XYZ file of C-alpha atoms in Angstrom:
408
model
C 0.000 0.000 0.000
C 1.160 3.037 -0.471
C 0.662 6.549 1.745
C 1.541 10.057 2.489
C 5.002 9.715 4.218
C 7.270 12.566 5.611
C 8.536 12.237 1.974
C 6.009 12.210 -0.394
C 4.059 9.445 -1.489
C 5.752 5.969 -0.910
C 5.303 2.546 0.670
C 6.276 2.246 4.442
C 9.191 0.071 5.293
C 7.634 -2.712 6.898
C 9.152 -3.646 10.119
C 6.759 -6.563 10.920
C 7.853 -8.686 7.978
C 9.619 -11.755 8.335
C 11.771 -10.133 6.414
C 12.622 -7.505 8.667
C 14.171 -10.296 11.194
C 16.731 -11.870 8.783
C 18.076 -8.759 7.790
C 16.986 -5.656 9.451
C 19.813 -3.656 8.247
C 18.335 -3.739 4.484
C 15.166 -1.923 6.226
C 16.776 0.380 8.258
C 18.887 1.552 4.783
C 15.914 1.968 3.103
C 14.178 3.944 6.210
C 17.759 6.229 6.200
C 17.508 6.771 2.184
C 14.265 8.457 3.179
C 16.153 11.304 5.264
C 16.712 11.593 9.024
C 13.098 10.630 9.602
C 11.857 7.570 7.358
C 8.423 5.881 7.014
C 7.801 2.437 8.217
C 4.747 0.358 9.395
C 5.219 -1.738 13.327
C 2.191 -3.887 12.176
C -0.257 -4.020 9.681
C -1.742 -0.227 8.940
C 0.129 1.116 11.963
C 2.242 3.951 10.659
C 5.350 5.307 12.570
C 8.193 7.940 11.710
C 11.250 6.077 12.387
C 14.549 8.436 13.183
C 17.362 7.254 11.794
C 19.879 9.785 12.390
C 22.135 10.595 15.810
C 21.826 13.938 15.800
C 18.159 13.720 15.229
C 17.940 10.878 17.946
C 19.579 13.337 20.687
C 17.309 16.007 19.724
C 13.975 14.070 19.866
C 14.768 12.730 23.282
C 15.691 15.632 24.460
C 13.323 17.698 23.585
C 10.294 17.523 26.469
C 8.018 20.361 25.133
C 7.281 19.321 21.505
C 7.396 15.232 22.098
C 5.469 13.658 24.304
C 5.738 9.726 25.416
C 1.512 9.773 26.048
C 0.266 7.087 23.408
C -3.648 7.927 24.215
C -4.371 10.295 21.867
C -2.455 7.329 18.595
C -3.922 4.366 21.014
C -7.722 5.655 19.952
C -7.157 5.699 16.517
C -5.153 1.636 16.309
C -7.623 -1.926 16.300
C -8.152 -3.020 19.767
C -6.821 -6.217 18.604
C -3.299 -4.648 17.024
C -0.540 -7.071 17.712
C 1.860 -3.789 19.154
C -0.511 -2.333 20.979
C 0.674 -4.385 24.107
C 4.027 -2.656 23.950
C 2.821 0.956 22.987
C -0.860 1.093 24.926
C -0.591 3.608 27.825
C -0.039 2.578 31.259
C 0.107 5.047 34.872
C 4.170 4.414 34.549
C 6.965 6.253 33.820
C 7.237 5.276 30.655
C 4.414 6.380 29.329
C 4.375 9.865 31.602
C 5.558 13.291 30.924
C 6.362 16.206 33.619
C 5.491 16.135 37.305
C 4.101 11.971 37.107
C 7.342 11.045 35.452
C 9.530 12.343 37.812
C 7.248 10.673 40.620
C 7.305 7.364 39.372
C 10.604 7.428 38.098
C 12.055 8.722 41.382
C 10.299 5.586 43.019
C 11.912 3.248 40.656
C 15.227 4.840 41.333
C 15.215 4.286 45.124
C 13.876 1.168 45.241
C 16.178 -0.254 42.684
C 18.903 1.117 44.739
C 18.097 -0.812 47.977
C 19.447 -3.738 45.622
C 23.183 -4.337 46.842
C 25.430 -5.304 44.152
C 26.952 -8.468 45.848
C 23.573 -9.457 46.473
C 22.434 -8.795 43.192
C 25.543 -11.134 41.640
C 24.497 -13.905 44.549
C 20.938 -13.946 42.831
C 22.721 -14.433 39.132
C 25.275 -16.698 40.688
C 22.511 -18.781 41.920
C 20.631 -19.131 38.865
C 23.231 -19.816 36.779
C 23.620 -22.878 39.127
C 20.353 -24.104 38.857
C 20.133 -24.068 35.115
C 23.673 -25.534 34.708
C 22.238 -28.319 36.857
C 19.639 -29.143 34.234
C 22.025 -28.382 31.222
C 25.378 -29.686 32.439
C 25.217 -33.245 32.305
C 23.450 -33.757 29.187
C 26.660 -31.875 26.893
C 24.325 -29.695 24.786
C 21.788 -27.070 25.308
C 20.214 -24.184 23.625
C 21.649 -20.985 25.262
C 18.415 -18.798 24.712
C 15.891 -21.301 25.394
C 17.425 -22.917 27.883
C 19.789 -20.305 29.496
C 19.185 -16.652 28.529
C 15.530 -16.405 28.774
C 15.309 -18.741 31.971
C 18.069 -17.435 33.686
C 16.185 -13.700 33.737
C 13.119 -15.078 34.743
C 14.578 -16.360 37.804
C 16.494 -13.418 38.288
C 13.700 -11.143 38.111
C 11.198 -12.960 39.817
C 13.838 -13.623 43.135
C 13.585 -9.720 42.814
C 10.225 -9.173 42.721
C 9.462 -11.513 45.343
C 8.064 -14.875 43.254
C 9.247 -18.426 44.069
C 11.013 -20.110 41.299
C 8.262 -22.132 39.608
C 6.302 -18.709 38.056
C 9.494 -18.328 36.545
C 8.446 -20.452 33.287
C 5.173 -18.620 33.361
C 6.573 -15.226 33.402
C 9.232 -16.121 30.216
C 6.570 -17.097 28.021
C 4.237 -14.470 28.361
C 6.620 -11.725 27.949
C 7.851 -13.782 24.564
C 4.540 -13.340 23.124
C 3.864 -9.856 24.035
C 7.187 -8.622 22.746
C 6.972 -10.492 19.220
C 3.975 -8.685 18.589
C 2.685 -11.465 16.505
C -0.804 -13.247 16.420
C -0.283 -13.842 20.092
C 0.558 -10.754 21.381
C -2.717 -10.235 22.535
C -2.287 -13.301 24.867
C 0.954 -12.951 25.830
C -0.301 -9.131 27.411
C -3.200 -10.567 29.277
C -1.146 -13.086 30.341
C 1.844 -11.252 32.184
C -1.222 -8.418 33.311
C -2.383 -11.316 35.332
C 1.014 -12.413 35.974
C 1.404 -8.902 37.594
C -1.676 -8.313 39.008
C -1.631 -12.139 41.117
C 2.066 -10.481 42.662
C 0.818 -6.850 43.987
C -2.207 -8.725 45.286
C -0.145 -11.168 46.979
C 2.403 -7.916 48.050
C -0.323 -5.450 48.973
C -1.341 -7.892 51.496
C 1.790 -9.473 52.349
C 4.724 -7.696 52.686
C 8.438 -8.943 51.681
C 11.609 -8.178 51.169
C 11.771 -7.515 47.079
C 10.871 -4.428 45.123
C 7.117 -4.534 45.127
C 6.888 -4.358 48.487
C 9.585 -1.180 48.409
C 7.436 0.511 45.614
C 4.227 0.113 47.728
C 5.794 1.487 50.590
C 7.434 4.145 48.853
C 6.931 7.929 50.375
C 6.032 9.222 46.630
C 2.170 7.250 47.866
C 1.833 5.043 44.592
C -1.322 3.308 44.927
C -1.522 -0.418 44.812
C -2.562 0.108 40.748
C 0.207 2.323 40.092
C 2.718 0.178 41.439
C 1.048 -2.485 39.639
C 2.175 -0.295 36.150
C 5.456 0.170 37.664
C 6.363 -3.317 38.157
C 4.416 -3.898 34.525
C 7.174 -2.015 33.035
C 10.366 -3.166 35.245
C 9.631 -6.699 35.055
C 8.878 -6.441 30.831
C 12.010 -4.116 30.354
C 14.234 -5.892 32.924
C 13.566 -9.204 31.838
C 13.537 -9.497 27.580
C 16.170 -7.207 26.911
C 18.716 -8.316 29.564
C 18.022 -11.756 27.970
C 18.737 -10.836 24.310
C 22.081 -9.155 25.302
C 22.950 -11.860 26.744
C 22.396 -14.357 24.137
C 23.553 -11.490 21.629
C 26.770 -10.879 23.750
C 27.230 -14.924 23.955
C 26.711 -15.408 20.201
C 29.243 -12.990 19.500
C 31.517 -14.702 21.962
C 31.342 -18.156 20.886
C 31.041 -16.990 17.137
C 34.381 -15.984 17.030
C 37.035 -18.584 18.257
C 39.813 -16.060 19.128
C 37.356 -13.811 21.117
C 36.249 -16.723 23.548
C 39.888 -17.926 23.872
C 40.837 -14.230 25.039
C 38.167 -14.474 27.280
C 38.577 -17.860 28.838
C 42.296 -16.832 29.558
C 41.094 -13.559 31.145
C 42.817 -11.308 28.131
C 39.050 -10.012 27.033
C 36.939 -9.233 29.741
C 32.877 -9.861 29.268
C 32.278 -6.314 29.459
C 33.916 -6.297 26.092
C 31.530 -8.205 24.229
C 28.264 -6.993 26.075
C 29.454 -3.308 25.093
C 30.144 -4.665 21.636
C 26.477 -5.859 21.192
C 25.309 -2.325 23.152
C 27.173 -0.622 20.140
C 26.198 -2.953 16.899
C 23.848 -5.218 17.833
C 21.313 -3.436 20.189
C 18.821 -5.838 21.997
C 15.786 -3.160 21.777
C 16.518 -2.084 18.455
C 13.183 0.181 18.029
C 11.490 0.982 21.012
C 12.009 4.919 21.674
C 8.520 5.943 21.095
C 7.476 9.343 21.087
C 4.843 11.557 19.463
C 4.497 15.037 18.806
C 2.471 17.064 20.792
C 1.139 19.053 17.781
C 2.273 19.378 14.279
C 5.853 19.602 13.540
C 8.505 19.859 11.178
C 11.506 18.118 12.334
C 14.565 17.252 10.236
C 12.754 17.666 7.236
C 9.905 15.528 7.881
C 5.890 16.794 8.949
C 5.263 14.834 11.476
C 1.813 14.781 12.734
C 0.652 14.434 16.197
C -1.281 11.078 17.058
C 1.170 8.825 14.763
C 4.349 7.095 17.085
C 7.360 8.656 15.845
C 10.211 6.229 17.012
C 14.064 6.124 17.425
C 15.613 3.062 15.755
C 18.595 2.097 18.332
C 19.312 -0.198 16.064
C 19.635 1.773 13.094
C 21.750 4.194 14.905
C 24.151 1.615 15.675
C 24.685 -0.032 12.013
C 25.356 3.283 10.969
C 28.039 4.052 13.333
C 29.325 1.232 12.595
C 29.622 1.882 9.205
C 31.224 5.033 9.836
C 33.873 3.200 11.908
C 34.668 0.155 9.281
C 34.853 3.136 6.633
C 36.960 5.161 8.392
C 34.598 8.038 8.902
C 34.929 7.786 12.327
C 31.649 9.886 14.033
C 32.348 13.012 16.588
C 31.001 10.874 19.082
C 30.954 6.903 18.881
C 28.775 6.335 22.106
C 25.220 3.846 21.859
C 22.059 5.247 22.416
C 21.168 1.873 23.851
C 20.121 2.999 27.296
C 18.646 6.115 25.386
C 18.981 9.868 26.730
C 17.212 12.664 28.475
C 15.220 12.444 30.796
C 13.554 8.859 30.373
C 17.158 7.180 29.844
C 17.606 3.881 31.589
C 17.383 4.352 35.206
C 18.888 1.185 36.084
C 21.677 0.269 33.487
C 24.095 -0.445 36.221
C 22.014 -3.125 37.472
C 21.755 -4.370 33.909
C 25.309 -4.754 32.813
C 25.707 -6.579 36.217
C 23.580 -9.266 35.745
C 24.696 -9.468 32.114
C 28.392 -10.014 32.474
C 28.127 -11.812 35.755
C 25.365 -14.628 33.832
C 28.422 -14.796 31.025
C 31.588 -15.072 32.806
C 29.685 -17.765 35.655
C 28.587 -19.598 32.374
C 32.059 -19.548 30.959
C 33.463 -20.873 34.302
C 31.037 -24.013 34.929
C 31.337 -24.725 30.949
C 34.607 -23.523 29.915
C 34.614 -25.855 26.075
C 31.400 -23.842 24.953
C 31.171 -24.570 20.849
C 28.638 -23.246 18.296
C 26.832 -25.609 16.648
C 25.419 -23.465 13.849
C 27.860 -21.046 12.413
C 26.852 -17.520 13.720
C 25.325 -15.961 9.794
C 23.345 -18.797 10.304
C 21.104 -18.114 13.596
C 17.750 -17.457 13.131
C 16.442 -14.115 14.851
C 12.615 -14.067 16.284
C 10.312 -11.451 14.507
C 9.036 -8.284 15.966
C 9.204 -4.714 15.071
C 10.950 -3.977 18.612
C 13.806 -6.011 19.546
C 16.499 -8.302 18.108
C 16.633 -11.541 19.674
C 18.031 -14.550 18.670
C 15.452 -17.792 17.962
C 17.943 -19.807 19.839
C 22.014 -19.967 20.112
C 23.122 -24.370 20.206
C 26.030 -25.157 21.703
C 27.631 -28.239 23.038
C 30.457 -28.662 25.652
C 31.559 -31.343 27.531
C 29.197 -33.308 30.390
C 29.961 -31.137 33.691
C 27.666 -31.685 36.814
C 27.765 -28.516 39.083
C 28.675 -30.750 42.013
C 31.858 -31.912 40.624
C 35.024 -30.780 42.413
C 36.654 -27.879 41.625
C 33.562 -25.730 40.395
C 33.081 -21.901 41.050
C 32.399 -20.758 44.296
């Protein structure tokens, strides 16, 4: 189909293709041939500007009084049914807030995420790297996104938000059909809203230790439904992205043989290859939504208020990199994968933690880690928001976590 774009009549790049998962980098050229600002479709008949350009990026995110991050007045106009309208619907969280309520519920999220010491936080990674290691080890071959990734941040994340171990399976899946945005997104929303809703219930009237309990007891008053938005967002953001740069990070790793033998000898550190995929290989590749408060021109385009208008992370990073492998090295290198202003990643500390900690206790309790399938040949789920690997297959030799000699 083709439509009014910022550019004149042509078709939107379509970023829920199939396509658009095997090689997004063809889409995001033909989004930057369009100017700073291209035109794409997230699903079916749902429009979007996409930015494509840093300096652009910076600006848009920076830039409080003509964007806001309010989806109400686009969400009236999209199909109740729309598979993205799980990730972009508006909820009472700081996401989703502008002005005084941002600051409020951000400033909640901030302190209680802080209460969260860092030795404790490694402890919590440290153990669930044990108990999946347990179920992999012994058998000599496992899938490290099915089986490791994806797992391991479920248990993570629901030790911090107070839930025993066995939700942990419930909470993965749900959040892997909500963030595909496929014909099961719908389910995959009402499923983790129920997922969420079961846990404040359970905090509101039972107090604990763990960051539900922190946010309903927070001075800033949130009421039991707007900490039930907060956690909503924390648990959704905290849990799918830390788990695709970690499988993206561990690809990278194991895809390259003298890159893990630098790193099993302690040349390369972890950090190296998590800030690697950060840079080139962003885990939320398009997920800075914004839209204007009223008509605009901006970098060329007319954008128009009610329509998402969205900063490609993951454009912004194959084009740097470009830059660097031709030599036209940019004024300033840095990602934009924890974004900027004022809703930038509150807790990226926390993130890189768990992250490099999950790798290098991997790497110590399996230190023979081998691809199976050569990296150009992964598979990469579909979605308009992230990039995530399908699944990563390795094998290694039999190891039982009880055997003498393991980490400690």
């Amino acid at each position: 189909m083709t439509t009014t774009s910022p550019v004149g009549p042509t078709r939107p790049v379509r970023l829920w293709e199939d396509g658009f998962a095997l090689d997004p980098y063809g889409y995001y050229a033909a989004l930057r041939a369009q100017g700073p600002v291209g035109w794409a479709e997230l699903a079916p008949g749902v429009p979007a500007y996409v930015v494509t350009e840093r300096r652009a990026a910076l600006e848009l995110l920076r830039d409080t009084g003509t964007f806001s991050h309010d989806p109400r007045p686009w969400e009236s106009t999209v199909a109740g049914d729309s598979p993205v309208l799980g990730m972009m619907r508006w909820r009472p969280n700081s996401l989703f807030s502008d002005g005084a309520a941002h600051v409020r519920y951000r400033a909640s999220l901030i302190d209680a995420f802080e209460r969260i010491e860092p030795h404790d936080l490694r402890a919590r990674v440290h153990r669930a790297v044990h108990v999946l290691v347990s179920r992999i080890g012994p058998r000599g071959q496992a899938d490290l996104v099915g089986e490791f990734a994806r797992p391991l941040m479920a248990l993570v994340f629901n030790s911090l938000f107070g839930l025993p171990d066995s939700q942990s399976e419930r909470l993965d899946r749900a959040l892997g059909k909500m963030m595909e945005g496929g014909s099961q997104a719908t389910e995959g929303e009402a499923e983790f809203g129920g997922y969420v809703l079961e846990l404040i219930a359970a905090k509101a009237e039972s107090r604990g230790d763990d960051l539900p309990s922190w946010l309903l007891d927070h001075p800033a008053g949130l009421s039991p439904e707007e900490v039930t938005w907060q956690v909503f967002l924390t648990l959704g953001a905290g849990h799918e992205p830390t788990a695709n740069l970690v499988s993206n990070a561990l690809s990278r790793i194991l895809g390259t043989s003298v890159y893990y033998s630098t790193l099993t000898s302690g040349a390369r550190p972890v950090m190296d290859a998590v800030v690697e995929v950060l840079h080139h290989e962003t885990p939320l590749a398009n997920y800075g939504i914004h839209y204007a408060r009223s008509p605009v021109t901006f970098h060329g385009a007319w954008i128009r208020p009610a329509i998402p208008v969205v900063v490609s992370y993951g454009a912004l990073a194959h084009f740097a990199e470009q830059e660097v492998v031709s030599g036209r090295h940019p004024k300033d290198a840095s990602h934009l994968s924890w974004s900027a202003g004022p809703h930038a990643c509150p807790v990226k500390q926390h993130t890189l933690l768990i992250a490099t900690e999950a790798i290098e206790r991997l790497t110590l309790w399996l230190p023979d880690l081998e691809p199976v399938v050569p990296r150009p040949e992964l598979t990469w789920r579909p979605g308009p928001f992230h990039r995530s690997l399908t699944s990563l297959p390795v094998r290694f030799s039999p190891r039982s976590p009880d055997q003498p000699g393991d980490p400690s």
